[in-house]
Short mmCIF file of C-alpha atoms and ligand atoms in Angstrom, two decimals:
data_model
loop_
_atom_site.label_atom_id
_atom_site.label_comp_id
_atom_site.label_asym_id
_atom_site.label_seq_id
_atom_site.Cartn_x
_atom_site.Cartn_y
_atom_site.Cartn_z
CA UNK A 123 58.12 -110.87 25.47
CA UNK A 124 54.54 -109.89 24.63
CA UNK A 125 54.64 -106.70 22.60
CA UNK A 126 51.95 -104.55 21.14
CA UNK A 127 52.53 -101.95 18.39
CA UNK A 128 49.93 -99.18 18.15
CA UNK A 129 50.01 -97.72 14.65
CA UNK A 130 51.03 -100.03 11.77
CA UNK A 131 52.68 -97.51 9.46
CA UNK A 132 56.30 -97.27 8.29
CA UNK A 133 57.63 -97.36 11.87
CA UNK A 134 55.11 -99.57 13.69
CA UNK A 135 54.91 -102.21 10.99
CA UNK A 136 58.66 -102.53 10.39
CA UNK A 137 59.55 -102.53 14.09
CA UNK A 138 56.74 -104.93 14.97
CA UNK A 139 57.70 -107.39 12.25
CA UNK A 140 61.40 -107.18 13.20
CA UNK A 141 60.65 -107.67 16.93
CA UNK A 142 58.63 -110.75 16.05
CA UNK A 143 61.46 -112.03 13.88
CA UNK A 144 63.70 -111.78 16.96
CA UNK A 145 61.41 -114.27 18.71
CA UNK A 146 58.88 -112.03 20.48
CA UNK A 147 55.14 -112.36 20.31
CA UNK A 148 53.90 -109.22 18.58
CA UNK A 149 50.45 -107.88 17.96
CA UNK A 150 50.06 -104.87 15.67
CA UNK A 151 47.02 -102.56 16.02
CA UNK A 152 45.76 -99.97 13.60
CA UNK A 153 42.58 -97.92 13.49
CA UNK A 154 42.53 -98.45 9.72
CA UNK A 155 40.48 -101.66 9.40
CA UNK A 156 41.39 -102.14 5.71
CA UNK A 157 45.06 -102.06 6.55
CA UNK A 158 44.63 -104.68 9.27
CA UNK A 159 42.45 -106.96 7.10
CA UNK A 160 45.04 -106.78 4.30
CA UNK A 161 47.93 -107.41 6.63
CA UNK A 162 46.22 -110.51 7.99
CA UNK A 163 46.28 -111.79 4.41
CA UNK A 164 49.93 -110.81 4.03
CA UNK A 165 49.17 -107.76 1.86
CA UNK A 166 51.62 -104.96 2.75
CA UNK A 167 50.30 -101.37 2.74
CA UNK A 168 53.69 -99.75 2.06
CA UNK A 169 56.67 -100.26 -0.20
CA UNK A 170 59.64 -101.39 1.89
CA UNK A 171 62.23 -103.81 0.46
CA UNK A 172 62.19 -107.19 2.18
CA UNK A 173 59.14 -106.46 4.35
CA UNK A 174 56.77 -108.66 2.37
CA UNK A 175 58.65 -111.92 3.03
CA UNK A 176 59.33 -111.06 6.65
CA UNK A 177 55.61 -110.41 7.37
CA UNK A 178 54.60 -113.67 5.72
CA UNK A 179 57.31 -115.66 7.54
CA UNK A 180 56.32 -114.31 10.96
CA UNK A 181 52.58 -114.67 10.43
CA UNK A 182 53.25 -118.29 9.57
CA UNK A 183 55.31 -118.81 12.72
CA UNK A 184 52.36 -117.35 14.69
CA UNK A 185 54.56 -114.76 16.39
CA UNK A 186 53.01 -111.87 14.43
CA UNK A 187 49.35 -110.92 14.56
CA UNK A 188 47.21 -108.00 13.46
CA UNK A 189 44.07 -106.68 15.04
CA UNK A 190 41.86 -103.66 15.54
CA UNK A 191 40.73 -104.85 18.98
CA UNK A 192 42.64 -102.23 20.91
CA UNK A 193 41.67 -103.10 24.50
CA UNK A 194 42.30 -106.81 24.08
CA UNK A 195 45.70 -106.36 22.45
CA UNK A 196 46.97 -103.76 24.91
CA UNK A 197 45.62 -105.64 27.97
CA UNK A 198 47.63 -108.80 27.27
CA UNK A 199 50.90 -107.05 26.34
CA UNK A 200 53.83 -106.29 28.67
CA UNK A 201 55.36 -103.63 26.44
CA UNK A 202 53.20 -101.24 24.38
CA UNK A 203 54.86 -99.18 21.64
CA UNK A 204 53.17 -96.06 20.37
CA UNK A 205 53.98 -95.54 16.66
CA UNK A 206 51.28 -93.15 15.40
CA UNK A 207 51.75 -90.09 13.22
CA UNK A 208 52.82 -86.67 14.50
CA UNK A 209 52.28 -84.46 11.41
CA UNK A 210 52.51 -80.69 11.35
CA UNK A 211 49.39 -78.97 12.69
CA UNK A 212 47.41 -77.10 10.09
CA UNK A 213 48.67 -73.52 9.54
CA UNK A 214 51.30 -73.85 12.23
CA UNK A 215 54.83 -75.15 12.86
CA UNK A 216 53.65 -77.21 15.85
CA UNK A 217 53.46 -80.99 15.85
CA UNK A 218 49.90 -82.29 15.95
CA UNK A 219 49.91 -84.62 18.95
CA UNK A 220 46.23 -85.50 18.88
CA UNK A 221 46.88 -89.10 17.65
CA UNK A 222 49.34 -89.70 20.52
CA UNK A 223 47.07 -88.22 23.14
CA UNK A 224 44.08 -90.26 21.85
CA UNK A 225 46.13 -93.42 22.12
CA UNK A 226 47.25 -92.52 25.68
CA UNK A 227 43.62 -92.04 26.73
CA UNK A 228 42.69 -95.40 25.28
CA UNK A 229 45.69 -97.16 26.91
CA UNK A 230 44.75 -95.74 30.30
CA UNK A 231 41.55 -97.78 30.18
CA UNK A 232 43.38 -101.08 29.63
CA UNK A 233 45.97 -101.16 32.40
CA UNK A 234 45.35 -104.02 34.90
CA UNK A 235 48.99 -105.04 35.47
CA UNK A 236 52.30 -103.13 35.17
CA UNK A 237 52.91 -101.96 31.60
CA UNK A 238 55.82 -100.28 29.90
CA UNK A 239 54.48 -97.73 27.44
CA UNK A 240 57.19 -96.88 24.95
CA UNK A 241 56.79 -93.92 22.68
CA UNK A 242 58.46 -94.40 19.30
CA UNK A 243 56.68 -91.52 17.58
CA UNK A 244 58.71 -88.34 17.17
CA UNK A 245 57.40 -85.92 19.77
CA UNK A 246 58.48 -82.53 21.20
CA UNK A 247 60.51 -82.62 24.39
CA UNK A 248 58.21 -82.89 27.47
CA UNK A 249 55.48 -84.81 25.59
CA UNK A 250 56.30 -87.90 27.73
CA UNK A 251 55.40 -85.85 30.81
CA UNK A 252 51.99 -85.12 29.21
CA UNK A 253 51.42 -88.81 28.42
CA UNK A 254 52.17 -89.64 32.02
CA UNK A 255 49.65 -87.02 33.20
CA UNK A 256 46.93 -88.32 30.87
CA UNK A 257 47.32 -91.96 31.90
CA UNK A 258 47.68 -91.20 35.63
CA UNK A 259 44.22 -89.62 35.56
CA UNK A 260 42.88 -93.22 35.31
CA UNK A 261 45.60 -95.44 36.93
CA UNK A 262 48.24 -95.15 39.58
CA UNK A 263 51.74 -94.19 38.43
CA UNK A 264 53.02 -97.43 39.97
CA UNK A 265 51.14 -99.40 37.30
CA UNK A 266 52.96 -97.98 34.26
CA UNK A 267 56.07 -96.27 33.03
CA UNK A 268 56.36 -94.00 30.06
CA UNK A 269 59.58 -94.40 28.10
CA UNK A 270 60.89 -92.55 25.08
CA UNK A 271 62.53 -94.75 22.42
CA UNK A 272 62.96 -92.56 19.34
CA UNK A 273 63.14 -94.35 16.01
CA UNK A 274 65.93 -93.60 13.56
CA UNK A 275 65.11 -96.02 10.71
CA UNK A 276 65.18 -94.78 7.11
CA UNK A 277 62.43 -95.71 4.66
CA UNK A 278 63.90 -97.96 1.97
CA UNK A 279 66.56 -99.29 4.39
CA UNK A 280 64.19 -99.85 7.32
CA UNK A 281 64.79 -103.55 7.99
CA UNK A 282 68.58 -103.19 7.88
CA UNK A 283 68.32 -100.09 10.03
CA UNK A 284 66.22 -101.95 12.61
CA UNK A 285 68.78 -104.78 12.86
CA UNK A 286 71.91 -102.60 12.69
CA UNK A 287 71.04 -99.17 14.12
CA UNK A 288 73.87 -96.81 15.00
CA UNK A 289 72.32 -96.61 18.47
CA UNK A 290 69.29 -97.51 20.58
CA UNK A 291 68.20 -94.67 22.81
CA UNK A 292 66.04 -95.44 25.85
CA UNK A 293 64.77 -92.41 27.74
CA UNK A 294 63.64 -93.39 31.20
CA UNK A 295 64.64 -93.03 34.86
CA UNK A 296 62.72 -96.25 35.68
CA UNK A 297 65.29 -99.02 36.32
CA UNK A 298 62.84 -101.89 35.76
CA UNK A 299 61.76 -100.51 32.35
CA UNK A 300 65.34 -99.91 31.32
CA UNK A 301 66.30 -103.48 32.22
CA UNK A 302 63.38 -104.99 30.30
CA UNK A 303 63.98 -102.86 27.22
CA UNK A 304 67.70 -103.55 27.27
CA UNK A 305 66.79 -107.24 27.28
CA UNK A 306 64.37 -106.70 24.36
CA UNK A 307 67.15 -105.01 22.34
CA UNK A 308 69.87 -107.43 23.48
CA UNK A 309 70.08 -109.28 20.11
CA UNK A 310 71.09 -105.94 18.50
CA UNK A 311 73.36 -104.91 21.37
CA UNK A 312 75.22 -108.24 21.12
CA UNK A 313 75.92 -107.43 17.45
CA UNK A 314 77.64 -104.19 18.45
CA UNK A 315 74.82 -101.60 18.55
CA UNK A 316 75.38 -98.83 21.13
CA UNK A 317 72.67 -98.68 23.76
CA UNK A 318 72.24 -95.49 25.76
CA UNK A 319 69.94 -94.83 28.65
CA UNK A 320 69.06 -91.15 29.09
CA UNK A 321 66.36 -89.08 30.71
CA UNK A 322 63.03 -89.26 28.87
CA UNK A 323 63.29 -85.61 27.83
CA UNK A 324 66.84 -86.08 26.50
CA UNK A 325 65.69 -89.00 24.34
CA UNK A 326 62.88 -86.91 22.89
CA UNK A 327 65.28 -84.11 22.12
CA UNK A 328 67.98 -86.42 20.64
CA UNK A 329 65.57 -87.32 17.87
CA UNK A 330 64.66 -83.71 16.91
CA UNK A 331 68.29 -82.54 17.23
CA UNK A 332 69.50 -85.39 14.99
CA UNK A 333 66.92 -84.74 12.29
CA UNK A 334 67.57 -80.98 12.38
CA UNK A 335 71.32 -81.57 12.11
CA UNK A 336 70.90 -83.89 9.10
CA UNK A 337 68.48 -81.45 7.43
CA UNK A 338 71.10 -78.75 8.03
CA UNK A 339 73.79 -80.86 6.36
CA UNK A 340 71.62 -81.39 3.25
CA UNK A 341 70.64 -77.75 3.13
CA UNK A 342 74.25 -76.65 3.53
CA UNK A 343 75.50 -78.71 0.60
CA UNK A 344 72.49 -77.64 -1.47
CA UNK A 345 73.43 -74.00 -0.91
CA UNK A 346 77.09 -74.69 -1.73
CA UNK A 347 75.96 -76.34 -4.96
CA UNK A 348 74.35 -73.02 -5.97
CA UNK A 349 77.73 -71.37 -5.59
CA UNK A 350 79.37 -74.22 -7.60
CA UNK A 351 77.03 -73.54 -10.51
CA UNK A 352 78.09 -69.90 -10.62
CA UNK A 353 81.78 -70.59 -10.28
CA UNK A 354 82.03 -73.64 -12.58
CA UNK A 355 83.08 -75.98 -9.74
CA UNK A 356 81.87 -79.58 -9.50
CA UNK A 357 79.88 -80.04 -6.27
CA UNK A 358 80.83 -83.78 -6.27
CA UNK A 359 84.51 -82.76 -5.80
CA UNK A 360 83.53 -80.45 -2.94
CA UNK A 361 81.39 -83.14 -1.27
CA UNK A 362 84.17 -85.72 -1.48
CA UNK A 363 86.78 -83.23 -0.29
CA UNK A 364 84.65 -82.18 2.66
CA UNK A 365 83.38 -85.66 3.52
CA UNK A 366 86.86 -87.09 3.88
CA UNK A 367 87.29 -84.85 6.94
CA UNK A 368 86.30 -87.25 9.69
CA UNK A 369 84.82 -84.41 11.70
CA UNK A 370 82.38 -83.77 8.86
CA UNK A 371 81.73 -87.22 7.28
CA UNK A 372 80.52 -87.92 3.77
CA UNK A 373 76.89 -88.87 4.47
CA UNK A 374 74.04 -86.38 3.79
CA UNK A 375 76.47 -84.27 1.75
CA UNK A 376 74.94 -84.93 -1.67
CA UNK A 377 73.37 -81.97 -3.32
CA UNK A 378 69.92 -82.46 -4.83
CA UNK A 379 66.32 -81.26 -4.67
CA UNK A 380 64.81 -79.91 -1.44
CA UNK A 381 64.69 -82.48 1.36
CA UNK A 382 61.23 -83.93 1.84
CA UNK A 383 59.54 -86.95 3.35
CA UNK A 384 57.57 -87.57 6.48
CA UNK A 385 60.30 -86.51 8.95
CA UNK A 386 62.75 -83.69 8.16
CA UNK A 387 60.27 -80.99 7.09
CA UNK A 388 57.84 -81.57 9.98
CA UNK A 389 60.54 -82.19 12.60
CA UNK A 390 62.57 -79.04 11.76
CA UNK A 391 59.34 -77.01 11.98
CA UNK A 392 58.33 -78.67 15.25
CA UNK A 393 61.67 -78.09 17.02
CA UNK A 394 61.44 -74.39 16.09
CA UNK A 395 57.96 -74.29 17.54
CA UNK A 396 59.07 -76.04 20.75
CA UNK A 397 62.06 -73.74 21.13
CA UNK A 398 59.84 -70.69 20.63
CA UNK A 399 57.57 -72.02 23.41
CA UNK A 400 60.57 -72.07 25.72
CA UNK A 401 61.71 -68.65 24.44
CA UNK A 402 64.79 -70.02 22.66
CA UNK A 403 65.61 -68.72 19.18
CA UNK A 404 66.82 -71.61 16.96
CA UNK A 405 67.97 -69.16 14.25
CA UNK A 406 70.05 -71.73 12.46
CA UNK A 407 67.23 -74.25 12.05
CA UNK A 408 64.90 -71.41 11.00
CA UNK A 409 67.30 -70.58 8.15
CA UNK A 410 67.44 -74.24 7.14
CA UNK A 411 63.64 -74.39 6.89
CA UNK A 412 63.53 -71.21 4.88
CA UNK A 413 66.35 -72.26 2.56
CA UNK A 414 64.75 -75.67 1.97
CA UNK A 415 61.36 -74.11 1.25
CA UNK A 416 63.03 -71.95 -1.35
CA UNK A 417 64.98 -74.84 -2.90
CA UNK A 418 62.15 -76.04 -5.19
CA UNK A 419 61.65 -72.46 -6.48
CA UNK A 420 65.34 -72.27 -7.28
CA UNK A 421 65.29 -75.53 -9.22
CA UNK A 422 62.11 -74.44 -11.02
CA UNK A 423 63.89 -71.22 -12.02
CA UNK A 424 66.69 -73.38 -13.40
CA UNK A 425 64.10 -75.41 -15.39
CA UNK A 426 62.66 -72.15 -16.73
CA UNK A 427 66.14 -71.11 -17.93
CA UNK A 428 66.83 -74.53 -19.43
CA UNK A 429 63.49 -74.44 -21.32
CA UNK A 430 63.93 -70.75 -22.19
CA UNK A 431 60.60 -70.27 -20.49
CA UNK A 432 58.77 -72.08 -23.29
CA UNK A 433 56.45 -74.70 -21.84
CA UNK A 434 53.40 -74.72 -24.18
CA UNK A 435 53.09 -78.12 -25.88
CA UNK A 436 56.33 -79.31 -24.32
CA UNK A 437 56.52 -82.79 -22.77
CA UNK A 438 58.41 -83.03 -19.46
CA UNK A 439 59.11 -86.52 -18.07
CA UNK A 440 59.66 -87.10 -14.40
CA UNK A 441 61.58 -90.23 -13.42
CA UNK A 442 60.68 -90.80 -9.79
CA UNK A 443 58.22 -88.62 -7.85
CA UNK A 444 58.56 -89.83 -4.26
CA UNK A 445 60.77 -87.84 -1.88
CA UNK A 446 63.65 -90.28 -2.36
CA UNK A 447 64.35 -93.68 -3.93
CA UNK A 448 63.25 -97.04 -2.48
CA UNK A 449 60.08 -95.72 -0.87
CA UNK A 450 56.50 -95.04 -2.01
CA UNK A 451 56.19 -92.12 0.42
CA UNK A 452 55.01 -88.91 -1.26
CA UNK A 453 54.86 -86.84 1.95
CA UNK A 454 56.40 -83.41 1.28
CA UNK A 455 58.17 -84.60 -1.88
CA UNK A 456 59.59 -81.73 -3.92
CA UNK A 457 57.82 -83.15 -6.98
CA UNK A 458 54.54 -81.99 -5.42
CA UNK A 459 55.75 -78.41 -5.86
CA UNK A 460 57.42 -78.83 -9.24
CA UNK A 461 54.84 -80.83 -11.15
CA UNK A 462 51.84 -78.57 -10.46
CA UNK A 463 53.89 -75.50 -11.34
CA UNK A 464 55.08 -76.91 -14.67
CA UNK A 465 51.63 -78.19 -15.57
CA UNK A 466 50.19 -74.72 -14.84
CA UNK A 467 52.80 -73.26 -17.17
CA UNK A 468 51.27 -75.36 -19.96
CA UNK A 469 53.69 -78.31 -20.09
CA UNK A 470 52.42 -81.87 -20.39
CA UNK A 471 53.90 -84.08 -17.67
CA UNK A 472 54.50 -87.80 -17.89
CA UNK A 473 55.85 -89.47 -14.81
CA UNK A 474 57.12 -92.90 -14.01
CA UNK A 475 57.72 -94.15 -10.50
CA UNK A 476 58.72 -97.73 -9.66
CA UNK A 477 56.15 -97.69 -6.80
CA UNK A 478 53.30 -96.86 -9.19
CA UNK A 479 50.74 -94.10 -9.74
CA UNK A 480 50.28 -91.43 -7.04
CA UNK A 481 46.84 -90.26 -5.93
CA UNK A 482 48.43 -86.90 -4.94
CA UNK A 483 49.04 -86.15 -8.65
CA UNK A 484 45.67 -87.26 -10.03
CA UNK A 485 44.01 -83.86 -9.70
CA UNK A 486 46.45 -82.00 -12.03
CA UNK A 487 45.67 -81.29 -15.68
CA UNK A 488 48.03 -82.84 -18.19
CA UNK A 489 49.81 -84.95 -15.62
CA UNK A 490 49.91 -88.68 -16.51
CA UNK A 491 51.37 -91.76 -14.93
CA UNK A 492 53.09 -94.08 -17.40
CA UNK A 493 53.96 -97.70 -16.63
CA UNK A 494 57.58 -97.57 -17.84
CA UNK A 495 60.59 -95.30 -18.28
CA UNK A 496 60.26 -95.82 -22.01
CA UNK A 497 56.61 -94.71 -22.13
CA UNK A 498 57.30 -91.72 -19.84
CA UNK A 499 60.09 -90.43 -22.05
CA UNK A 500 58.75 -91.18 -25.53
CA UNK A 501 58.77 -87.85 -27.38
CA UNK A 502 60.02 -85.97 -24.33
CA UNK A 503 61.53 -82.49 -24.47
CA UNK A 504 62.92 -82.57 -20.97
CA UNK A 505 63.70 -85.62 -18.84
CA UNK A 506 63.98 -84.88 -15.11
CA UNK A 507 65.63 -87.52 -12.93
CA UNK A 508 64.02 -86.68 -9.62
CA UNK A 509 65.07 -89.71 -7.52
CA UNK A 510 67.99 -92.12 -7.61
CA UNK A 511 66.37 -95.55 -8.14
CA UNK A 512 68.85 -98.09 -9.52
CA UNK A 513 66.72 -98.56 -12.62
CA UNK A 514 67.34 -94.90 -13.56
CA UNK A 515 71.12 -95.36 -13.44
CA UNK A 516 71.87 -96.87 -16.84
CA UNK A 517 69.39 -95.38 -19.26
CA UNK A 518 70.21 -95.14 -22.93
CA UNK A 519 68.58 -91.72 -23.44
CA UNK A 520 69.08 -91.64 -27.21
CA UNK A 521 66.80 -94.64 -27.62
CA UNK A 522 64.12 -93.13 -25.47
CA UNK A 523 62.84 -89.96 -27.11
CA UNK A 524 62.20 -89.09 -30.69
CA UNK A 525 62.90 -85.37 -30.05
CA UNK A 526 66.30 -84.37 -31.47
CA UNK A 527 67.17 -81.67 -28.96
CA UNK A 528 65.88 -83.27 -25.80
CA UNK A 529 67.43 -82.24 -22.49
CA UNK A 530 68.22 -84.31 -19.37
CA UNK A 531 68.09 -82.54 -15.95
CA UNK A 532 69.66 -84.96 -13.52
CA UNK A 533 68.74 -83.72 -10.01
CA UNK A 534 70.67 -86.61 -8.37
CA UNK A 535 73.95 -86.29 -10.36
CA UNK A 536 73.76 -89.90 -11.44
CA UNK A 537 75.32 -89.44 -14.91
CA UNK A 538 78.74 -88.22 -15.96
CA UNK A 539 78.58 -84.78 -17.66
CA UNK A 540 81.68 -85.79 -19.72
CA UNK A 541 80.00 -88.90 -21.08
CA UNK A 542 76.84 -86.94 -21.87
CA UNK A 543 78.95 -84.39 -23.78
CA UNK A 544 80.59 -87.18 -25.79
CA UNK A 545 77.11 -88.60 -26.52
CA UNK A 546 76.03 -85.10 -27.56
CA UNK A 547 73.15 -85.02 -25.05
CA UNK A 548 72.19 -81.68 -23.59
CA UNK A 549 72.65 -82.41 -19.90
CA UNK A 550 72.35 -80.47 -16.61
CA UNK A 551 73.09 -81.69 -13.12
CA UNK A 552 73.09 -80.06 -9.72
CA UNK A 553 76.05 -77.90 -8.84
CA UNK A 554 78.24 -78.88 -11.73
N1 LIG B 784 58.51 -92.81 8.43
C1 LIG B 784 59.75 -92.76 8.90
O1 LIG B 784 60.72 -92.97 8.19
C2 LIG B 784 59.98 -92.45 10.37
C3 LIG B 784 61.26 -92.65 10.90
C4 LIG B 784 61.49 -92.37 12.25
C5 LIG B 784 60.45 -91.86 13.00
N2 LIG B 784 59.21 -91.65 12.49
C6 LIG B 784 58.15 -91.16 13.36
O2 LIG B 784 57.33 -92.26 13.73
C7 LIG B 784 55.96 -91.85 13.83
C8 LIG B 784 55.10 -92.69 12.88
O3 LIG B 784 55.51 -92.48 11.56
P1 LIG B 784 55.03 -93.33 10.33
O4 LIG B 784 55.73 -92.84 9.13
O5 LIG B 784 55.11 -94.78 10.66
O6 LIG B 784 53.49 -92.89 10.29
P2 LIG B 784 52.34 -93.54 9.39
O7 LIG B 784 51.41 -92.42 9.11
O8 LIG B 784 52.90 -94.34 8.28
O9 LIG B 784 51.62 -94.58 10.38
C9 LIG B 784 50.91 -94.22 11.51
C10 LIG B 784 49.77 -95.26 11.69
O10 LIG B 784 49.14 -95.00 12.93
C11 LIG B 784 47.76 -95.35 12.79
N3 LIG B 784 47.00 -94.77 13.93
C12 LIG B 784 46.75 -93.45 14.17
N4 LIG B 784 45.99 -93.33 15.27
C13 LIG B 784 45.78 -94.58 15.72
C14 LIG B 784 45.07 -95.12 16.83
N5 LIG B 784 44.40 -94.35 17.68
N6 LIG B 784 45.03 -96.45 16.99
C15 LIG B 784 45.67 -97.26 16.12
N7 LIG B 784 46.38 -96.81 15.08
C16 LIG B 784 46.42 -95.48 14.88
C17 LIG B 784 47.42 -94.80 11.46
O11 LIG B 784 46.26 -95.37 10.90
C18 LIG B 784 48.70 -95.20 10.65
O12 LIG B 784 48.56 -96.44 10.00
C19 LIG B 784 55.95 -90.37 13.52
O13 LIG B 784 56.02 -89.65 14.69
C20 LIG B 784 57.19 -90.17 12.71
O14 LIG B 784 57.73 -88.88 12.81
C21 LIG B 784 58.97 -91.97 11.18
#
C-alpha cells in the first residue's frame, strides 16, 4: 500500500517507520526541513528505543522515504495519515486545531483519485466532520473519505505498542475505507490485536475518554498517597492490594509526581472544553485537572519541609527531568515547575538526564546540566529521583556525595526505605 504520513513527530515517525517495516511503501512529510534532511541521513529527531535501527533498515530497503514536497507525496499515496500536533490553545482549555485544518486545506488541493484520509492526531469529537467540510469545498465527497484512527502508543514503548496494541480503532461508516484499513492492519490483527470499527465520532471520543480515565487513575492514586503519608501506610501495599482486583487492574496505579507529557494534560483540558461546548459538565475530569495542577505544589511543599525551608547555598540534584523515563519529551514535565521554583528560592540545581541537556531549562539561574549521575550528585544536599530510568535503580548513594547529611527524595519509589534505613541514608519516598 502507498502510505503518506503528514507530521513526522513521535506518532507520525514511529507509525510511518513501522508501516514500512510491515512491507508498505511509506513517505513521511514534515514542514520542518531540518528534520526531513536529518531523517534522510538516518539522524533521528527524537529519543525512542529501537527507532534508529528501524529507520536505517527501512531507508535501505527503499520502502521508507522523507520529503517536504507535500503535493507530490500526497498525490501519489492511497492512504494519507494526519499526525500533526494538537496542543492546548493559548490561555484556553481548547485544543488548537490550526495544524490539522492547515493540512486539510493543503490535502484538498492534491486529490485527483480516491484517497483515504486518516486522522491519527488526537482531536475533539466532531473534528472529522470539520475536516470533511474543509476538503469538500475543493473536491467531491465521492473522492475521499475521512477516517478517525486514534493512536494509543506510549513514548518509550512506541515500537512495541505499534506492533502489539491492545486495540486498533477505526472510526468510519465508509465500507471501502474500513476494508482497506483492516487490510493494512492485518499483520497486527493476525497476531491477536482487537480491531474495532466504530463511527468516526466514537473513535474520536474513545481516545479522549481513555486518556481522561488513565489520568484519573494516576491522580486517584496520587491523592491516596497523600493520605498514606499522614497515616503511615505504604502506598505500594495499597496499589498492589487494589490492582489485584481485576475490575481495577494494576497499571497506572503507581503514585508519583504530577502526570505530564504531550497527551494527558492537554487531552483532559480539551475534553472539558468540548463537553462545555455541548453543555455537559465533566465535573470528575475537572477535579482531576485541578488535583494534578496542584500536585507539583504539594511535592514542593514536601521539599520545603525536608529542607527545613533552607535553600541558600544548597545543592539539589535532579535525576531525570523529562515527564517520564525512556523519552526525551519535556512537554508539561513536572520538573518544569519544580526546578524554577527551587532555583528562585536560592538553591543551586544540577540535573542529569540520559537524553541530555534541555533547552527548556537553559534560561534559569543556577541550573546546570551535568553529563553523569556522579557529576550531578557530587556535593549534593538533596538528590531528587524524578524519573525511573533503569540507570537510576542501583545507585550507591554513599559514594556519590561528600555531604554527610545528604537526603534522597525518591519520587518514583524505586528504593527500599528499609534498606536506606540500614544504610543510614535520610530517605523519603511518595506515600510511604
Ligand atoms: N506523543 C505521543 O505519545 C502521542 C500518543 C498518542 C497520540 N498523540 C497525538 O498525536 C498527535 C501528534 O503528536 P506528536 O507527539 O507526534 O507531535 P509532534 O509535535 O512530535 O509532531 C508533530 C509534527 O507535525 C509537523 N507538522 C505540523 N504541521 C505540519 C504541516 N502542515 N505539514 C507537515 N508537517 C507538519 C511538525 O513539524 C511536527 O514534526 C497529537 O495530536 C497527539 O496528541 C501523541
